[in-house]
PDB file of C-alpha atoms in Angstrom:
ATOM      1  CA  MET J   8     -25.315 -14.656   6.851  1.00 45.00           C
ATOM      2  CA  THR J   9     -22.700 -14.534   4.112  1.00 45.00           C
ATOM      3  CA  GLY J  10     -19.477 -12.565   3.952  1.00 45.00           C
ATOM      4  CA  THR J  11     -16.996 -11.756   6.647  1.00 45.00           C
ATOM      5  CA  SER J  12     -18.239 -10.846  10.080  1.00 43.00           C
ATOM      6  CA  SER J  13     -16.960  -7.716  11.745  1.00 43.00           C
ATOM      7  CA  ARG J  14     -16.607  -9.389  15.167  1.00 45.00           C
ATOM      8  CA  ALA J  15     -13.266  -8.935  16.882  1.00 48.00           C
ATOM      9  CA  GLY J  16     -10.935 -11.841  16.239  1.00 52.00           C
ATOM     10  CA  ASP J  17     -12.315 -12.759  12.806  1.00 55.00           C
ATOM     11  CA  THR J  18      -9.597 -13.385  10.292  1.00 56.00           C
ATOM     12  CA  GLY J  19      -9.327 -13.903   6.593  1.00 58.00           C
ATOM     13  CA  PRO J  20      -7.071 -16.384   4.806  1.00 51.00           C
ATOM     14  CA  GLY J  21      -3.589 -16.464   6.297  1.00 54.00           C
ATOM     15  CA  GLY J  22      -4.860 -15.286   9.690  1.00 57.00           C
ATOM     16  CA  VAL J  23      -4.962 -11.596   8.728  1.00 55.00           C
ATOM     17  CA  PRO J  24      -7.764  -9.815  10.631  1.00 52.00           C
ATOM     18  CA  ARG J  25     -10.493  -8.485   8.321  1.00 53.00           C
ATOM     19  CA  THR J  26     -13.430  -6.172   8.830  1.00 47.00           C
ATOM     20  CA  SER J  27     -16.916  -6.077   7.366  1.00 42.00           C
ATOM     21  CA  PRO J  28     -17.762  -6.919   3.746  1.00 39.00           C
ATOM     22  CA  GLU J  29     -18.499  -3.226   3.202  1.00 43.00           C
ATOM     23  CA  ALA J  30     -14.765  -2.505   3.444  1.00 46.00           C
ATOM     24  CA  LEU J  31     -13.043  -1.134   0.368  1.00 44.00           C
ATOM     25  CA  PRO J  32     -12.563  -3.993  -2.127  1.00 46.00           C
ATOM     26  CA  LEU J  33      -8.865  -4.659  -2.553  1.00 45.00           C
ATOM     27  CA  SER J  34      -9.264  -4.657  -6.323  1.00 43.00           C
ATOM     28  CA  GLN J  35     -10.105  -0.950  -6.236  1.00 46.00           C
ATOM     29  CA  SER J  36      -7.309   1.523  -6.603  1.00 49.00           C
ATOM     30  CA  LEU J  37      -6.721   3.582  -3.498  1.00 52.00           C
ATOM     31  CA  PRO J  38      -7.505   7.288  -3.624  1.00 53.00           C
ATOM     32  CA  LEU J  39      -4.544   9.584  -3.994  1.00 52.00           C
ATOM     33  CA  PRO J  40      -4.184  12.610  -1.745  1.00 52.00           C
ATOM     34  CA  LEU J  41      -5.342  15.909  -3.193  1.00 46.00           C
ATOM     35  CA  GLY J  42      -2.530  17.412  -5.248  1.00 47.00           C
ATOM     36  CA  HIS J  43      -0.740  14.091  -5.842  1.00 50.00           C
ATOM     37  CA  PRO J  44       1.051  14.199  -9.235  1.00 49.00           C
ATOM     38  CA  GLN J  45      -1.213  11.463 -10.634  1.00 49.00           C
ATOM     39  CA  THR J  46      -4.390  13.419  -9.885  1.00 49.00           C
ATOM     40  CA  ALA J  47      -5.666  16.535 -11.597  1.00 49.00           C
ATOM     41  CA  PRO J  48      -3.475  19.532 -10.748  1.00 50.00           C
ATOM     42  CA  VAL J  49      -4.679  21.619  -7.840  1.00 46.00           C
ATOM     43  CA  THR J  50      -4.985  25.306  -8.566  1.00 50.00           C
ATOM     44  CA  THR J  51      -5.790  28.178  -6.298  1.00 49.00           C
ATOM     45  CA  ALA J  52      -6.872  31.749  -6.976  1.00 57.00           C
ATOM     46  CA  ARG J  53      -3.152  32.579  -7.091  1.00 56.00           C
ATOM     47  CA  GLY J  54      -2.225  29.801  -9.514  1.00 56.00           C
ATOM     48  CA  PRO J  55      -0.971  26.240  -9.095  1.00 54.00           C
ATOM     49  CA  ALA J  56      -0.808  24.875  -5.579  1.00 50.00           C
ATOM     50  CA  PRO J  57       2.705  24.512  -4.178  1.00 51.00           C
ATOM     51  CA  GLU J  58       4.454  21.157  -4.142  1.00 58.00           C
ATOM     52  CA  GLY J  59       3.849  19.141  -1.016  1.00 60.00           C
ATOM     53  CA  PRO J  60       4.875  15.864   0.587  1.00 56.00           C
ATOM     54  CA  TRP J  61       2.327  14.031  -1.594  1.00 59.00           C
ATOM     55  CA  SER J  62       4.521  14.649  -4.646  1.00 68.00           C
ATOM     56  CA  ASP J  63       6.920  12.029  -3.229  1.00 76.00           C
ATOM     57  CA  PRO J  64       5.485   8.471  -3.171  1.00 80.00           C
ATOM     58  CA  ASP J  65       7.850   7.697  -0.291  1.00 79.00           C
ATOM     59  CA  ALA J  66       6.756  10.612   1.924  1.00 85.00           C
ATOM     60  CA  ALA J  67       5.150   9.089   5.012  1.00 86.00           C
ATOM     61  CA  PHE J  68       2.010  10.990   5.980  1.00 82.00           C
ATOM     62  CA  TYR J  69      -0.844   8.438   6.185  1.00 88.00           C
ATOM     63  CA  THR J  70      -1.706   7.388   9.754  1.00 92.00           C
ATOM     64  CA  VAL J  71      -2.383   3.776  10.701  1.00 94.00           C
ATOM     65  CA  GLY J  72      -6.090   4.633  11.024  1.00 94.00           C
ATOM     66  CA  GLN J  73      -6.227   6.184   7.560  1.00 93.00           C
ATOM     67  CA  VAL J  74      -4.477   3.204   5.985  1.00 94.00           C
ATOM     68  CA  GLY J  75      -6.752   0.803   7.850  1.00 94.00           C
ATOM     69  CA  ASP J  76      -9.829   2.671   6.609  1.00 94.00           C
ATOM     70  CA  LEU J  77      -8.554   2.759   3.024  1.00 93.00           C
ATOM     71  CA  LEU J  78      -7.712  -0.945   3.018  1.00 94.00           C
ATOM     72  CA  GLY J  79     -10.685  -2.099   5.076  1.00 95.00           C
ATOM     73  CA  VAL J  80      -8.574  -3.738   7.772  1.00 95.00           C
ATOM     74  CA  PRO J  81      -8.157  -3.053  11.491  1.00 96.00           C
ATOM     75  CA  ALA J  82      -5.049  -1.315  12.810  1.00 94.00           C
ATOM     76  CA  ALA J  83      -4.010  -4.656  14.347  1.00 95.00           C
ATOM     77  CA  THR J  84      -3.409  -6.020  10.849  1.00 95.00           C
ATOM     78  CA  LEU J  85      -1.097  -3.135  10.030  1.00 95.00           C
ATOM     79  CA  ARG J  86       0.717  -3.521  13.344  1.00 95.00           C
ATOM     80  CA  ARG J  87       1.229  -7.202  12.517  1.00 95.00           C
ATOM     81  CA  PHE J  88       2.645  -6.217   9.119  1.00 96.00           C
ATOM     82  CA  ASP J  89       5.075  -3.914  10.949  1.00 95.00           C
ATOM     83  CA  VAL J  90       6.129  -6.495  13.565  1.00 95.00           C
ATOM     84  CA  THR J  91       6.729  -9.178  10.910  1.00 94.00           C
ATOM     85  CA  GLY J  92       8.614  -6.765   8.650  1.00 94.00           C
ATOM     86  CA  ALA J  93       6.104  -7.080   5.801  1.00 95.00           C
ATOM     87  CA  VAL J  94       5.502  -3.297   5.767  1.00 95.00           C
ATOM     88  CA  ARG J  95       7.727  -1.076   7.928  1.00 94.00           C
ATOM     89  CA  PRO J  96       6.205   2.395   8.311  1.00 94.00           C
ATOM     90  CA  ALA J  97       8.193   5.428   9.368  1.00 92.00           C
ATOM     91  CA  ARG J  98       7.590   6.834  12.830  1.00 93.00           C
ATOM     92  CA  SER J  99       6.557  10.369  13.715  1.00 90.00           C
ATOM     93  CA  THR J 100       8.446  12.247  16.418  1.00 90.00           C
ATOM     94  CA  GLY J 101       5.721  11.040  18.794  1.00 92.00           C
ATOM     95  CA  GLY J 102       6.303   7.410  17.769  1.00 91.00           C
ATOM     96  CA  GLN J 103       3.155   7.012  15.643  1.00 92.00           C
ATOM     97  CA  ARG J 104       3.304   4.908  12.493  1.00 93.00           C
ATOM     98  CA  ARG J 105       3.266   6.922   9.259  1.00 93.00           C
ATOM     99  CA  TYR J 106       2.820   5.259   5.885  1.00 94.00           C
ATOM    100  CA  SER J 107       3.804   6.458   2.432  1.00 92.00           C
ATOM    101  CA  HIS J 108       1.646   5.949  -0.642  1.00 90.00           C
ATOM    102  CA  ARG J 109       4.119   3.307  -1.816  1.00 91.00           C
ATOM    103  CA  GLN J 110       3.789   1.424   1.514  1.00 93.00           C
ATOM    104  CA  LEU J 111       0.015   1.704   1.360  1.00 93.00           C
ATOM    105  CA  GLU J 112       0.022   0.139  -2.122  1.00 93.00           C
ATOM    106  CA  HIS J 113       2.427  -2.584  -0.928  1.00 94.00           C
ATOM    107  CA  ALA J 114       0.107  -3.420   1.987  1.00 96.00           C
ATOM    108  CA  ARG J 115      -2.823  -3.577  -0.449  1.00 95.00           C
ATOM    109  CA  ARG J 116      -0.849  -5.991  -2.604  1.00 96.00           C
ATOM    110  CA  LEU J 117      -0.028  -8.198   0.385  1.00 96.00           C
ATOM    111  CA  LEU J 118      -3.669  -8.275   1.468  1.00 96.00           C
ATOM    112  CA  ARG J 119      -4.712  -9.327  -2.042  1.00 96.00           C
ATOM    113  CA  LEU J 120      -2.218 -12.208  -1.950  1.00 96.00           C
ATOM    114  CA  VAL J 121      -3.356 -13.241   1.539  1.00 96.00           C
ATOM    115  CA  ASP J 122      -6.973 -13.161   0.322  1.00 96.00           C
ATOM    116  CA  GLU J 123      -5.885 -15.573  -2.429  1.00 96.00           C
ATOM    117  CA  GLY J 124      -4.800 -18.031   0.273  1.00 96.00           C
ATOM    118  CA  LEU J 125      -1.118 -17.281   0.904  1.00 97.00           C
ATOM    119  CA  THR J 126       0.310 -16.813   4.369  1.00 96.00           C
ATOM    120  CA  LEU J 127       1.657 -13.353   5.156  1.00 95.00           C
ATOM    121  CA  ALA J 128       5.234 -14.672   4.920  1.00 96.00           C
ATOM    122  CA  ALA J 129       4.537 -16.233   1.513  1.00 97.00           C
ATOM    123  CA  ALA J 130       2.731 -13.110   0.292  1.00 97.00           C
ATOM    124  CA  THR J 131       5.717 -10.984   1.325  1.00 96.00           C
ATOM    125  CA  ARG J 132       8.090 -13.294  -0.550  1.00 97.00           C
ATOM    126  CA  VAL J 133       5.898 -13.322  -3.678  1.00 97.00           C
ATOM    127  CA  ALA J 134       5.653  -9.512  -3.663  1.00 95.00           C
ATOM    128  CA  ASP J 135       9.446  -9.227  -3.261  1.00 95.00           C
ATOM    129  CA  LEU J 136      10.007 -11.640  -6.156  1.00 96.00           C
ATOM    130  CA  GLU J 137       7.506  -9.762  -8.339  1.00 95.00           C
ATOM    131  CA  ASP J 138       9.411  -6.545  -7.613  1.00 93.00           C
ATOM    132  CA  THR J 139      12.718  -8.224  -8.494  1.00 96.00           C
ATOM    133  CA  VAL J 140      11.303  -9.500 -11.794  1.00 97.00           C
ATOM    134  CA  ALA J 141       9.947  -6.032 -12.625  1.00 94.00           C
ATOM    135  CA  ASP J 142      13.352  -4.464 -11.857  1.00 94.00           C
ATOM    136  CA  LEU J 143      15.148  -7.022 -14.029  1.00 97.00           C
ATOM    137  CA  ARG J 144      12.707  -6.467 -16.890  1.00 96.00           C
ATOM    138  CA  GLN J 145      13.325  -2.727 -16.656  1.00 95.00           C
ATOM    139  CA  GLN J 146      17.101  -3.271 -16.686  1.00 95.00           C
ATOM    140  CA  LEU J 147      16.769  -5.529 -19.730  1.00 95.00           C
ATOM    141  CA  SER J 148      14.616  -2.960 -21.493  1.00 94.00           C
ATOM    142  CA  ASP J 149      17.110  -0.199 -20.673  1.00 93.00           C
ATOM    143  CA  THR J 150      20.003  -2.335 -21.933  1.00 93.00           C
ATOM    144  CA  ARG J 151      18.187  -3.092 -25.177  1.00 91.00           C
ATOM    145  CA  SER J 152      17.405   0.608 -25.637  1.00 89.00           C
ATOM    146  CA  ASP J 153      21.059   1.518 -25.040  1.00 84.00           C
ATOM    147  CA  ASP J 154      22.214  -1.114 -27.548  1.00 79.00           C
ATOM    148  CA  GLY J 155      19.810   0.214 -30.175  1.00 74.00           C
ATOM    149  CA  ALA J 156      21.018   3.807 -29.717  1.00 64.00           C
ATOM    150  CA  ASP J 157      24.598   2.951 -30.740  1.00 59.00           C
TER     151      ASP J 157
END
């Protein structure tokens, strides 16, 4: 049999637990919640739907189960990400983990890097460095735009 088994304890590269090969490929973009600003606008019989928490990419409303299903990984993987500090979800008043869309995308990125053979610690560092480079490029672009406006 080829592919990854769904038996408990199976792990992918870097020791991150993985589920069956039918899980959502990490190369696919994750679905956005209905009404998210990057999806088609939601309208009702009374007009546009009101703004909601999904309009903020940092609003934490995905549960650990939802994120696990979307990423094709068990909840244990996400708990490990939390314990190691790779992805720190918010907590509900009842203590349950709640993930934002931004955190979900970050976890997807980490899983892609782990699948490429990096450890979770290395994947976290690479993702942080990629973010730093992107921020610096944006600052450079902004500075160049400001210099050209004078």
